Amino acid sequence: MSRRGELDVIVVGAGATGAALALAFARDGLDVALVEAREPKPWRGEDEVDLRVVALAPDARALLSDLDVWPSIRNSRASAYRRMRVWDASAPGELAFDAADNGAAALGWIVENKRVQHALWQALRAADCAPAAAAGGVRLCCPAEVVDVDPAPDAVRVTLNDGTRLRAKLLVAAEGAESPLREKLGIAFKGRDYGQRAVVAHVATGLPHEGTAWQRFLPGGPLAFLPLADGRSSIVWSLPDAEASRVLALDDEAFRAELGCAFDFRLGAITHATPRAAFPLRLRLAERYVSGRCVLVGDAAHLVHPLAGQGMNLGLRDVRALRDVVRAARERGDDIGAAHRLRRYERERRSENAVAAYGFDGVERVFRDRHFPGLRGLGLSFAGRFAPVRALLVDVATGRR
C-alpha cells in the first residue's frame, strides 16, 4: 500500500461502523486510510461488563463473521437471546417472539459496544502491519483529525492536524452524531430531542432471564432488560430528563425497589445493581448522505431512539450497502467515487434509515400517549396472534427485511 497519500478510500472515525467499513474495504483489496482522533480504550475480560451494550442482529453478525472478528466477540461474553417479550404497563396484551418459530438459533446477541470496537481495532492494527506489497491494506492515522477538505472532480484531498495530506477517490464520514466532517461538508442534520435520557445499569434478579429480551412500555418511556452472559440483565430505562435525574440520585436499595416495580417483577426482585449512567435520547437524520466524493455512514447519517436496539445494526447495514456499491463499481471498472454510484447507496440507505427512525419514533409516541391504552393492548395482542404480522416484525428486528 502506498504511504504517500495515494489511496482508494479515506474513512474518518473508528467506531464500530467506521472500523468495520475500513476493514471490509481493505479485505476487498482497497488501499484505505482510517483517521481517528484517539485510540479506542482496550477491552479486557477482567473488567466489569461495559454499560454500553448492543443487540446485534443476525445480518450484523454475518458481516462481522465475514470480517473474521465474530469468533473473538462471540467468545467474550456475548449472550444469544432466543426470545423477546413486549408488553404495555397501561393495557392488557403482550407480544412474544421466539427464534424457533422462524427456524433460527437466535434472534440476536447482546454484546458490549467496546468489545465490538476492540475486535475491529485489533484486526485493523494487524492489517496496518501487513507487508506493503500486499493487495489492499489499512493505514491507521491515530491520533489525527481532519482540519481541511478539498474536493476535486477526480479525487478528494484532506489535510490532517499534523500536516499530513491524503488523497483518495472516496471520503467517508463515520465519526458519529457530532461528526465534524459532516459539518465541514455543509450537510444539515435535522430531528428532535426527546427530552429523555436512557438510564443504564447491569442488574441481578431473583429469577433467570431465560435468554429473553424483555421490554415494558411505561408512561415515561420503555424499559428493556437485555440478557447478559453472566446471568445478569442490562437495563435501558428511557425516562423524562427530570425523572432520569431523580432515578440516578436514588440510593441503591431505593433504585432496586423502584426498578423492580417498574418491571412488574417479571424476573423477581432486583437483588443487585451496578452504578448507573445515563445518556440523552435524540432523533437525527442527515438531509443527504452524499456530497461530491464524500459519503456519510452510521450515526453521522442517522441517530435513532434506542427502544429497538437497532443503532449499530443500521450502521453495519450502511457498511454492507456501501461495500456492495464499491464492489460493483470495481467489477465494472468504474470510478468508486462517481456520483451515480454513491447515489445508489444514498437512495437505499437514506430511505431505510428514515423508515426505521420514524417508525421507532412513532412507536415511542404511541406508547407514551395515555389516551388510548386499550388500543395499544389490542394492537399487541393482534400482532402476537396473527402469524404473518409476527413473522414480519421478527424479520425486521433481525435484519432479514
Short mmCIF file of C-alpha atoms in Angstrom, two decimals:
data_model
loop_
_atom_site.label_atom_id
_atom_site.label_comp_id
_atom_site.label_asym_id
_atom_site.label_seq_id
_atom_site.Cartn_x
_atom_site.Cartn_y
_atom_site.Cartn_z
CA MET A 1 0.00 0.00 0.00
CA SER A 2 1.26 3.48 -0.85
CA ARG A 3 2.43 5.58 2.10
CA ARG A 4 2.48 8.81 0.10
CA GLY A 5 -1.19 9.62 0.44
CA GLU A 6 -2.46 7.96 -2.78
CA LEU A 7 -5.43 5.95 -1.61
CA ASP A 8 -8.72 4.44 -2.69
CA VAL A 9 -10.71 5.41 0.41
CA ILE A 10 -10.29 7.60 3.48
CA VAL A 11 -12.57 6.67 6.41
CA VAL A 12 -12.85 9.21 9.23
CA GLY A 13 -13.95 7.71 12.55
CA ALA A 14 -13.04 4.31 14.06
CA GLY A 15 -16.22 3.45 15.94
CA ALA A 16 -17.80 0.12 15.06
CA THR A 17 -19.23 1.38 11.75
CA GLY A 18 -16.12 3.19 10.52
CA ALA A 19 -13.77 0.43 11.65
CA ALA A 20 -15.90 -2.28 10.02
CA LEU A 21 -16.04 -0.31 6.77
CA ALA A 22 -12.29 0.32 6.67
CA LEU A 23 -11.60 -3.36 7.37
CA ALA A 24 -14.13 -4.50 4.75
CA PHE A 25 -12.58 -2.28 2.09
CA ALA A 26 -9.08 -3.49 2.95
CA ARG A 27 -10.21 -7.12 2.76
CA ASP A 28 -11.62 -6.31 -0.69
CA GLY A 29 -8.18 -5.17 -1.85
CA LEU A 30 -8.55 -1.41 -1.49
CA ASP A 31 -5.94 0.95 -0.07
CA VAL A 32 -7.56 2.65 2.91
CA ALA A 33 -6.61 5.29 5.47
CA LEU A 34 -8.54 5.30 8.74
CA VAL A 35 -8.41 8.63 10.61
CA GLU A 36 -9.27 8.58 14.32
CA ALA A 37 -8.85 11.25 16.98
CA ARG A 38 -7.94 8.82 19.77
CA GLU A 39 -7.17 5.12 20.05
CA PRO A 40 -10.14 3.18 21.45
CA LYS A 41 -9.80 2.02 25.04
CA PRO A 42 -8.91 -1.68 25.09
CA TRP A 43 -11.46 -4.28 26.15
CA ARG A 44 -10.26 -6.63 28.88
CA GLY A 45 -12.03 -9.73 30.08
CA GLU A 46 -11.25 -8.99 33.73
CA ASP A 47 -13.04 -5.62 33.58
CA GLU A 48 -16.70 -5.17 34.54
CA VAL A 49 -19.13 -5.61 31.65
CA ASP A 50 -19.37 -2.31 29.77
CA LEU A 51 -22.61 -0.41 30.42
CA ARG A 52 -23.00 0.26 26.70
CA VAL A 53 -24.29 -2.95 25.14
CA VAL A 54 -25.87 -3.52 21.74
CA ALA A 55 -28.32 -6.09 20.39
CA LEU A 56 -26.64 -7.40 17.25
CA ALA A 57 -28.98 -8.79 14.60
CA PRO A 58 -28.07 -11.88 12.53
CA ASP A 59 -27.14 -9.81 9.48
CA ALA A 60 -24.74 -7.73 11.60
CA ARG A 61 -23.22 -10.91 12.98
CA ALA A 62 -22.83 -12.23 9.42
CA LEU A 63 -20.86 -9.11 8.42
CA LEU A 64 -18.59 -9.43 11.47
CA SER A 65 -18.10 -13.11 10.64
CA ASP A 66 -17.10 -12.19 7.10
CA LEU A 67 -14.51 -9.81 8.57
CA ASP A 68 -13.17 -12.65 10.78
CA VAL A 69 -13.84 -10.83 14.05
CA TRP A 70 -17.05 -12.55 15.20
CA PRO A 71 -15.36 -15.62 16.83
CA SER A 72 -13.43 -13.42 19.26
CA ILE A 73 -16.56 -11.38 20.04
CA ARG A 74 -18.75 -14.46 20.46
CA ASN A 75 -16.29 -16.00 22.91
CA SER A 76 -16.07 -12.82 25.01
CA ARG A 77 -19.30 -12.55 27.00
CA ALA A 78 -21.66 -12.41 24.01
CA SER A 79 -25.14 -13.57 25.01
CA ALA A 80 -27.58 -15.00 22.49
CA TYR A 81 -31.21 -14.15 23.06
CA ARG A 82 -33.77 -16.54 21.64
CA ARG A 83 -37.00 -14.91 22.75
CA MET A 84 -38.46 -11.41 23.06
CA ARG A 85 -41.38 -10.33 25.23
CA VAL A 86 -43.05 -6.92 24.87
CA TRP A 87 -45.97 -5.57 26.91
CA ASP A 88 -47.62 -2.31 27.93
CA ALA A 89 -47.95 -1.21 31.55
CA SER A 90 -51.26 0.57 30.82
CA ALA A 91 -53.14 -2.12 28.91
CA PRO A 92 -53.51 -5.89 28.62
CA GLY A 93 -51.93 -7.73 25.72
CA GLU A 94 -48.43 -8.99 25.05
CA LEU A 95 -46.20 -9.64 22.06
CA ALA A 96 -43.88 -12.66 22.16
CA PHE A 97 -41.25 -13.72 19.63
CA ASP A 98 -39.30 -16.98 19.58
CA ALA A 99 -36.40 -17.67 17.23
CA ALA A 100 -37.54 -21.28 16.92
CA ASP A 101 -40.76 -20.14 15.23
CA ASN A 102 -38.64 -18.99 12.27
CA GLY A 103 -36.19 -21.87 12.38
CA ALA A 104 -33.40 -19.67 13.76
CA ALA A 105 -30.99 -20.37 16.60
CA ALA A 106 -31.24 -16.84 17.99
CA LEU A 107 -32.98 -13.53 17.43
CA GLY A 108 -29.74 -11.72 18.17
CA TRP A 109 -26.78 -11.33 20.51
CA ILE A 110 -26.18 -8.89 23.36
CA VAL A 111 -22.57 -7.74 23.19
CA GLU A 112 -20.55 -4.91 24.65
CA ASN A 113 -20.13 -1.98 22.29
CA LYS A 114 -16.50 -1.68 23.40
CA ARG A 115 -15.86 -5.37 22.63
CA VAL A 116 -17.02 -4.99 19.04
CA GLN A 117 -14.87 -1.91 18.54
CA HIS A 118 -11.85 -3.58 20.19
CA ALA A 119 -12.08 -6.66 17.95
CA LEU A 120 -12.26 -4.50 14.83
CA TRP A 121 -9.40 -2.27 16.00
CA GLN A 122 -7.15 -5.29 16.63
CA ALA A 123 -7.89 -6.56 13.12
CA LEU A 124 -7.13 -3.12 11.70
CA ARG A 125 -3.82 -2.95 13.55
CA ALA A 126 -2.89 -6.30 12.02
CA ALA A 127 -3.85 -5.01 8.57
CA ASP A 128 -1.79 -1.84 9.15
CA CYS A 129 1.25 -4.01 9.84
CA ALA A 130 0.76 -6.12 6.71
CA PRO A 131 3.56 -6.08 4.11
CA ALA A 132 3.38 -3.05 1.80
CA ALA A 133 3.30 -5.34 -1.21
CA ALA A 134 0.08 -6.98 -0.08
CA ALA A 135 -3.03 -6.22 -2.09
CA GLY A 136 -5.05 -3.71 -0.14
CA GLY A 137 -4.41 -2.56 3.39
CA VAL A 138 -5.15 -0.01 6.08
CA ARG A 139 -3.08 2.98 7.11
CA LEU A 140 -4.03 3.97 10.67
CA CYS A 141 -3.79 7.71 11.26
CA CYS A 142 -4.26 7.98 15.02
CA PRO A 143 -4.32 10.29 16.84
CA ALA A 144 -5.32 12.57 14.00
CA GLU A 145 -8.14 14.86 12.93
CA VAL A 146 -9.24 16.28 9.59
CA VAL A 147 -8.76 20.05 9.51
CA ASP A 148 -9.41 20.69 5.83
CA VAL A 149 -11.25 19.02 2.96
CA ASP A 150 -10.52 19.89 -0.67
CA PRO A 151 -12.95 18.15 -3.06
CA ALA A 152 -12.00 17.90 -6.71
CA PRO A 153 -13.66 16.25 -9.73
CA ASP A 154 -11.27 13.29 -9.80
CA ALA A 155 -10.40 12.92 -6.09
CA VAL A 156 -10.82 14.38 -2.62
CA ARG A 157 -7.91 15.68 -0.58
CA VAL A 158 -7.81 16.04 3.18
CA THR A 159 -5.29 17.68 5.49
CA LEU A 160 -4.77 16.31 8.98
CA ASN A 161 -3.88 18.32 12.05
CA ASP A 162 -0.27 17.09 11.94
CA GLY A 163 0.11 18.41 8.40
CA THR A 164 -0.29 15.04 6.66
CA ARG A 165 -2.09 15.27 3.34
CA LEU A 166 -4.08 12.38 1.92
CA ARG A 167 -5.74 11.95 -1.46
CA ALA A 168 -8.41 9.38 -2.30
CA LYS A 169 -11.23 8.58 -4.68
CA LEU A 170 -13.74 8.36 -1.83
CA LEU A 171 -14.06 10.01 1.61
CA VAL A 172 -16.35 8.53 4.29
CA ALA A 173 -17.59 10.36 7.41
CA ALA A 174 -18.15 7.86 10.24
CA GLU A 175 -17.32 9.90 13.36
CA GLY A 176 -20.75 9.68 14.98
CA ALA A 177 -23.65 12.01 15.58
CA GLU A 178 -21.46 15.08 16.20
CA SER A 179 -19.46 14.48 13.01
CA PRO A 180 -17.13 17.47 12.34
CA LEU A 181 -16.61 16.22 8.80
CA ARG A 182 -20.34 16.32 8.09
CA GLU A 183 -20.35 19.93 9.25
CA LYS A 184 -17.37 20.74 7.01
CA LEU A 185 -19.33 19.29 4.09
CA GLY A 186 -22.29 21.56 4.92
CA ILE A 187 -24.78 18.71 5.35
CA ALA A 188 -27.62 19.60 7.73
CA PHE A 189 -28.77 17.23 10.47
CA LYS A 190 -32.45 17.54 11.42
CA GLY A 191 -34.63 15.89 14.03
CA ARG A 192 -35.70 16.42 17.61
CA ASP A 193 -34.63 15.89 21.19
CA TYR A 194 -36.88 13.54 23.11
CA GLY A 195 -36.41 15.35 26.41
CA GLN A 196 -35.43 11.94 27.76
CA ARG A 197 -32.36 10.14 28.94
CA ALA A 198 -31.66 6.42 28.94
CA VAL A 199 -30.59 5.21 32.37
CA VAL A 200 -28.33 2.15 32.04
CA ALA A 201 -27.02 -0.38 34.56
CA HIS A 202 -26.49 -4.11 34.97
CA VAL A 203 -28.68 -5.91 37.49
CA ALA A 204 -29.02 -9.32 39.10
CA THR A 205 -32.54 -10.70 39.53
CA GLY A 206 -34.25 -13.32 41.65
CA LEU A 207 -35.31 -15.29 38.55
CA PRO A 208 -33.21 -16.21 35.48
CA HIS A 209 -33.57 -14.03 32.39
CA GLU A 210 -34.32 -17.12 30.26
CA GLY A 211 -32.24 -15.90 27.31
CA THR A 212 -35.03 -13.42 26.65
CA ALA A 213 -35.02 -9.72 25.76
CA TRP A 214 -37.80 -8.11 27.79
CA GLN A 215 -39.38 -4.72 27.11
CA ARG A 216 -42.17 -2.97 29.02
CA PHE A 217 -43.72 0.28 27.80
CA LEU A 218 -44.29 2.72 30.64
CA PRO A 219 -45.89 6.21 30.54
CA GLY A 220 -42.45 7.83 30.76
CA GLY A 221 -40.79 5.60 28.16
CA PRO A 222 -39.76 1.97 27.52
CA LEU A 223 -37.81 -0.18 29.96
CA ALA A 224 -35.71 -3.01 28.50
CA PHE A 225 -33.99 -5.91 30.26
CA LEU A 226 -31.38 -7.49 27.99
CA PRO A 227 -29.80 -10.86 28.90
CA LEU A 228 -26.08 -10.91 29.71
CA ALA A 229 -23.87 -13.99 29.51
CA ASP A 230 -23.15 -13.96 33.26
CA GLY A 231 -26.84 -14.32 34.14
CA ARG A 232 -27.45 -10.65 34.88
CA SER A 233 -29.52 -8.28 32.73
CA SER A 234 -28.52 -4.99 31.19
CA ILE A 235 -31.26 -2.41 31.63
CA VAL A 236 -32.06 0.53 29.36
CA TRP A 237 -34.71 2.71 31.03
CA SER A 238 -35.91 5.68 28.98
CA LEU A 239 -37.16 8.46 31.25
CA PRO A 240 -38.01 12.17 31.01
CA ASP A 241 -34.98 14.26 31.96
CA ALA A 242 -36.27 15.21 35.41
CA GLU A 243 -37.23 11.62 36.22
CA ALA A 244 -33.86 10.36 35.00
CA SER A 245 -32.10 12.78 37.35
CA ARG A 246 -34.27 11.60 40.23
CA VAL A 247 -33.64 7.91 39.48
CA LEU A 248 -29.90 8.48 39.17
CA ALA A 249 -29.90 10.13 42.61
CA LEU A 250 -31.67 7.23 44.38
CA ASP A 251 -29.68 5.10 46.79
CA ASP A 252 -29.09 1.50 45.73
CA GLU A 253 -31.92 -0.03 47.73
CA ALA A 254 -34.49 2.52 46.56
CA PHE A 255 -33.35 2.16 42.96
CA ARG A 256 -33.66 -1.63 43.04
CA ALA A 257 -37.14 -1.42 44.54
CA GLU A 258 -38.37 1.16 42.04
CA LEU A 259 -36.84 -0.69 39.08
CA GLY A 260 -38.42 -3.98 40.15
CA CYS A 261 -41.83 -2.30 40.42
CA ALA A 262 -41.43 -0.61 37.00
CA PHE A 263 -40.62 -4.01 35.50
CA ASP A 264 -43.61 -5.61 37.22
CA PHE A 265 -41.18 -8.00 38.94
CA ARG A 266 -41.18 -10.23 35.84
CA LEU A 267 -37.78 -11.58 36.92
CA GLY A 268 -38.44 -11.37 40.63
CA ALA A 269 -36.73 -8.90 42.95
CA ILE A 270 -33.72 -6.90 41.79
CA THR A 271 -31.00 -8.27 44.08
CA HIS A 272 -28.01 -6.23 42.95
CA ALA A 273 -27.29 -3.28 40.64
CA THR A 274 -24.10 -1.72 39.32
CA PRO A 275 -23.55 2.04 39.42
CA ARG A 276 -25.83 3.80 36.93
CA ALA A 277 -25.13 6.07 33.97
CA ALA A 278 -27.36 7.94 31.51
CA PHE A 279 -27.21 9.40 28.02
CA PRO A 280 -29.58 11.77 26.17
CA LEU A 281 -32.05 10.47 23.56
CA ARG A 282 -32.32 12.22 20.22
CA LEU A 283 -33.64 11.67 16.71
CA ARG A 284 -31.29 12.95 13.99
CA LEU A 285 -31.30 12.39 10.22
CA ALA A 286 -28.90 13.87 7.71
CA GLU A 287 -30.70 15.70 4.90
CA ARG A 288 -28.42 13.97 2.40
CA TYR A 289 -25.76 11.28 2.56
CA VAL A 290 -23.56 12.36 -0.36
CA SER A 291 -21.56 15.47 -1.18
CA GLY A 292 -19.33 15.04 -4.23
CA ARG A 293 -16.99 12.16 -3.44
CA CYS A 294 -17.88 12.24 0.24
CA VAL A 295 -20.45 9.98 1.90
CA LEU A 296 -21.95 9.54 5.39
CA VAL A 297 -22.40 6.26 7.29
CA GLY A 298 -23.62 5.25 10.74
CA ASP A 299 -24.51 7.82 13.38
CA ALA A 300 -23.03 10.57 11.21
CA ALA A 301 -26.04 9.95 8.96
CA HIS A 302 -28.73 8.84 11.42
CA LEU A 303 -29.40 8.65 15.15
CA VAL A 304 -32.47 6.73 16.33
CA HIS A 305 -34.35 6.01 19.56
CA PRO A 306 -32.79 3.02 21.36
CA LEU A 307 -36.10 1.25 22.07
CA ALA A 308 -35.46 -1.35 19.34
CA GLY A 309 -31.69 -1.54 19.90
CA GLN A 310 -31.06 -1.03 16.18
CA GLY A 311 -28.48 1.79 16.13
CA MET A 312 -25.39 -0.34 15.46
CA ASN A 313 -27.35 -2.69 13.20
CA LEU A 314 -28.38 0.22 10.97
CA GLY A 315 -24.78 1.41 10.82
CA LEU A 316 -23.48 -2.02 9.84
CA ARG A 317 -26.16 -2.21 7.15
CA ASP A 318 -24.73 1.06 5.81
CA VAL A 319 -21.36 -0.69 5.67
CA ARG A 320 -22.77 -3.62 3.75
CA ALA A 321 -24.61 -1.38 1.26
CA LEU A 322 -21.64 0.91 0.58
CA ARG A 323 -19.33 -2.07 0.27
CA ASP A 324 -21.68 -3.61 -2.32
CA VAL A 325 -21.78 -0.37 -4.32
CA VAL A 326 -18.00 -0.07 -4.35
CA ARG A 327 -17.57 -3.73 -5.26
CA ALA A 328 -19.97 -3.33 -8.19
CA ALA A 329 -18.08 -0.27 -9.42
CA ARG A 330 -14.75 -2.08 -9.33
CA GLU A 331 -16.16 -5.12 -11.14
CA ARG A 332 -17.26 -2.80 -13.94
CA GLY A 333 -14.01 -0.87 -13.93
CA ASP A 334 -15.85 2.29 -12.83
CA ASP A 335 -14.76 5.10 -10.53
CA ILE A 336 -15.70 4.07 -6.97
CA GLY A 337 -16.38 7.69 -6.04
CA ALA A 338 -18.56 8.51 -9.03
CA ALA A 339 -21.72 10.42 -8.09
CA HIS A 340 -24.13 7.98 -9.74
CA ARG A 341 -22.61 5.13 -7.73
CA LEU A 342 -22.83 6.92 -4.42
CA ARG A 343 -26.41 8.00 -5.14
CA ARG A 344 -27.41 4.34 -5.28
CA TYR A 345 -26.09 3.89 -1.77
CA GLU A 346 -27.83 7.08 -0.65
CA ARG A 347 -31.20 6.09 -2.09
CA GLU A 348 -31.13 2.66 -0.46
CA ARG A 349 -29.85 3.61 2.96
CA ARG A 350 -31.46 7.01 3.43
CA SER A 351 -34.86 5.52 2.70
CA GLU A 352 -34.47 2.51 5.01
CA ASN A 353 -32.91 4.53 7.82
CA ALA A 354 -35.65 7.16 7.65
CA VAL A 355 -38.35 4.47 7.78
CA ALA A 356 -36.63 2.88 10.77
CA ALA A 357 -36.07 6.18 12.60
CA TYR A 358 -39.60 7.46 12.14
CA GLY A 359 -41.02 4.00 12.80
CA PHE A 360 -39.27 3.82 16.18
CA ASP A 361 -40.30 7.42 16.80
CA GLY A 362 -43.92 6.58 16.04
CA VAL A 363 -43.91 3.58 18.36
CA GLU A 364 -42.40 5.72 21.11
CA ARG A 365 -45.10 8.38 20.63
CA VAL A 366 -47.95 5.87 20.62
CA PHE A 367 -46.85 4.15 23.80
CA ARG A 368 -46.33 7.47 25.61
CA ASP A 369 -49.86 8.58 24.66
CA ARG A 370 -52.11 7.98 27.66
CA HIS A 371 -55.40 8.44 25.80
CA PHE A 372 -55.73 5.07 24.03
CA PRO A 373 -54.22 2.35 26.24
CA GLY A 374 -56.86 -0.18 25.21
CA LEU A 375 -55.98 0.17 21.54
CA ARG A 376 -52.29 -0.40 22.34
CA GLY A 377 -53.13 -3.61 24.15
CA LEU A 378 -55.32 -4.80 21.29
CA GLY A 379 -52.52 -3.97 18.85
CA LEU A 380 -50.02 -6.06 20.79
CA SER A 381 -52.47 -8.96 21.06
CA PHE A 382 -53.25 -8.82 17.33
CA ALA A 383 -49.57 -8.71 16.34
CA GLY A 384 -48.83 -11.60 18.67
CA ARG A 385 -51.63 -13.83 17.36
CA PHE A 386 -51.52 -13.04 13.63
CA ALA A 387 -48.64 -15.13 12.28
CA PRO A 388 -47.81 -13.06 9.16
CA VAL A 389 -47.54 -9.85 11.20
CA ARG A 390 -45.46 -11.56 13.87
CA ALA A 391 -43.13 -13.04 11.24
CA LEU A 392 -42.74 -9.63 9.59
CA LEU A 393 -41.82 -7.98 12.89
CA VAL A 394 -39.23 -10.70 13.60
CA ASP A 395 -37.74 -10.27 10.11
CA VAL A 396 -37.41 -6.51 10.61
CA ALA A 397 -35.89 -6.89 14.07
CA THR A 398 -33.34 -9.47 12.89
CA GLY A 399 -32.33 -7.72 9.69
CA ARG A 400 -33.94 -10.06 7.19
CA ARG A 401 -36.09 -7.18 5.84
#
